[in-house]
């Protein structure tokens, strides 16, 4: 089994987005407590290289009382939203402080990114992003033994692509899933003789309604 965990709430609207807010720390700790209650004992814990991903894994491990041996795989890094938006030339008033304005801007910019018509403008094209995340998931799956569980802490874009890929979707499905990804939400994959299957997306039952956030 593979559990893909979106990082806890980061520090949107501050001078350093790439760190957990106090709420993000609490979300991550609550998830660890809940996974331990369910009897989840991972044989591997992975994150990308983002600080918010590593901090989420650390707070989860504390909440679950797991040995905090956390490995890193850059394949689980998020796409570079800032550079993608800059390349698009798009603008949205208040996008630096208003999460809804930022989301509108992000969706317009990501449509341009994914079109394939402007690949020269991007350090990482949408196709390269897809291939990177695909390869990261394949590495996790290959490393699993029978009955083992891997917990991967990543970000909305990477997790949404893994889910979209497993249901045979493309950009439209990816964008729809990315839009609704909850901070510290869990996406569950099972690995068997027929391959890897998506059986749950964005589980956030460990959160009370007031702690459900999307950015």
Coordinates of C-alpha atoms in Angstrom, one line a residue, residues 59-214:
X59 CA 5.2 16.2 12.7
X60 CA 3.3 13.1 11.4
X61 CA 6.1 10.8 12.7
X62 CA 5.9 12.5 16.1
X63 CA 2.1 12.1 16.2
X64 CA 2.3 8.5 15.2
X65 CA 5.4 7.7 17.4
X66 CA 7.1 6.3 14.3
X67 CA 10.8 6.1 14.1
X68 CA 11.6 9.3 12.2
X69 CA 13.7 7.8 9.4
X70 CA 12.6 10.0 6.5
X71 CA 14.1 9.7 3.1
X72 CA 14.0 12.1 0.2
X73 CA 13.3 11.7 -3.5
X74 CA 13.3 14.9 -5.7
X75 CA 10.7 13.2 -7.9
X76 CA 8.1 14.2 -5.4
X77 CA 8.9 17.9 -5.5
X78 CA 6.0 20.2 -6.5
X79 CA 6.1 22.0 -9.9
X80 CA 7.4 25.5 -9.7
X81 CA 4.2 27.6 -9.6
X82 CA 6.0 30.9 -9.3
X83 CA 8.1 30.4 -12.4
X84 CA 5.1 28.9 -14.3
X85 CA 3.1 32.0 -13.6
X86 CA 5.9 34.3 -14.4
X87 CA 6.4 32.6 -17.8
X88 CA 2.7 33.0 -18.6
X89 CA 2.7 36.7 -18.2
X90 CA -0.7 36.4 -16.4
X91 CA -1.7 38.7 -13.5
X92 CA -4.4 38.6 -10.9
X93 CA -5.0 41.4 -8.4
X94 CA -4.2 40.4 -4.8
X95 CA -2.8 37.0 -5.8
X96 CA 0.0 37.2 -3.3
X97 CA -2.4 37.5 -0.3
X98 CA -5.7 36.2 -1.5
X99 CA -5.7 32.4 -2.0
X100 CA -8.8 32.5 -4.4
X101 CA -7.1 35.1 -6.6
X102 CA -4.0 33.0 -6.6
X103 CA -5.9 29.9 -7.6
X104 CA -7.5 31.6 -10.5
X105 CA -4.1 32.8 -11.7
X106 CA -2.6 29.4 -11.2
X107 CA -5.3 27.7 -13.3
X108 CA -4.9 30.0 -16.2
X109 CA -1.1 29.7 -16.1
X110 CA -1.2 25.9 -15.8
X111 CA -3.5 25.6 -18.8
X112 CA -0.8 27.4 -20.9
X113 CA 1.9 25.2 -19.3
X114 CA 0.1 22.0 -20.2
X115 CA -0.9 23.0 -23.7
X116 CA 2.5 22.0 -25.1
X117 CA 2.6 25.1 -27.3
X118 CA 5.0 27.1 -25.1
X119 CA 7.4 24.5 -23.8
X120 CA 10.5 26.6 -24.6
X121 CA 9.3 29.0 -21.9
X122 CA 9.6 26.5 -19.0
X123 CA 12.5 24.9 -17.2
X124 CA 10.2 21.9 -16.6
X125 CA 7.4 21.2 -19.1
X126 CA 4.2 19.7 -18.1
X127 CA 5.3 16.5 -19.9
X128 CA 8.5 16.4 -18.0
X129 CA 6.6 17.0 -14.7
X130 CA 4.3 14.1 -15.5
X131 CA 7.3 11.8 -16.3
X132 CA 9.1 12.8 -13.1
X133 CA 6.2 12.0 -10.9
X134 CA 5.4 8.8 -12.7
X135 CA 9.0 7.7 -12.2
X136 CA 8.9 8.6 -8.5
X137 CA 5.7 6.5 -8.0
X138 CA 7.2 3.6 -9.9
X139 CA 10.3 3.7 -7.6
X140 CA 8.1 3.5 -4.5
X141 CA 6.1 0.6 -5.9
X142 CA 9.1 -1.3 -6.9
X143 CA 10.5 -0.9 -3.4
X144 CA 7.5 -2.4 -1.7
X145 CA 7.5 -5.9 -0.4
X146 CA 4.4 -8.0 0.2
X147 CA 2.2 -6.4 2.9
X148 CA 4.4 -3.3 3.3
X149 CA 3.3 0.3 3.4
X150 CA 5.1 3.4 2.1
X151 CA 4.0 6.9 3.2
X152 CA 5.0 9.6 0.7
X153 CA 4.6 13.3 1.7
X154 CA 4.4 15.5 -1.4
X155 CA 2.2 18.3 -2.7
X156 CA -1.1 18.8 -4.4
X157 CA 0.2 18.8 -8.0
X158 CA 2.3 15.7 -7.8
X159 CA -0.4 13.7 -5.9
X160 CA -3.1 14.9 -8.2
X161 CA -1.1 13.7 -11.2
X162 CA -0.5 10.3 -9.7
X163 CA -4.3 10.0 -9.1
X164 CA -5.2 11.2 -12.6
X165 CA -2.7 8.8 -14.2
X166 CA -4.1 5.8 -12.3
X167 CA -7.7 6.6 -13.6
X168 CA -6.5 7.1 -17.1
X169 CA -7.0 10.9 -17.0
X170 CA -5.1 13.9 -18.4
X171 CA -4.8 17.6 -17.7
X172 CA -8.5 18.2 -17.0
X173 CA -8.6 15.5 -14.4
X174 CA -5.3 16.6 -12.9
X175 CA -6.6 20.2 -12.6
X176 CA -9.8 19.2 -11.0
X177 CA -8.1 17.0 -8.4
X178 CA -5.4 19.6 -7.8
X179 CA -8.0 22.2 -7.1
X180 CA -9.6 20.3 -4.2
X181 CA -6.6 18.8 -2.5
X182 CA -6.8 19.3 1.2
X183 CA -3.8 20.1 3.3
X184 CA -2.7 16.8 5.0
X185 CA -5.2 14.8 2.9
X186 CA -4.4 11.2 2.2
X187 CA -4.6 9.4 -1.2
X188 CA -4.5 5.6 -0.9
X189 CA -3.1 3.3 -3.5
X190 CA -3.0 -0.5 -3.4
X191 CA -0.4 -2.5 -5.2
X192 CA -1.2 -6.0 -6.4
X193 CA -0.8 -8.6 -9.2
X194 CA -2.9 -6.4 -11.5
X195 CA -0.8 -3.3 -10.9
X196 CA -1.3 -0.1 -8.9
X197 CA -4.8 1.1 -8.2
X198 CA -6.3 4.3 -6.8
X199 CA -8.8 3.4 -4.0
X200 CA -9.1 6.6 -2.1
X201 CA -8.4 10.3 -2.7
X202 CA -8.0 13.2 -0.3
X203 CA -9.1 11.5 2.9
X204 CA -9.1 14.2 5.6
X205 CA -11.3 12.6 8.3
X206 CA -8.6 13.4 10.9
X207 CA -9.4 17.1 10.6
X208 CA -12.3 19.0 12.2
X209 CA -14.1 21.2 9.7
X210 CA -12.4 24.4 11.0
X211 CA -9.0 22.9 10.2
X212 CA -9.7 22.0 6.6
X213 CA -7.6 24.2 4.3
X214 CA -6.6 24.1 0.7

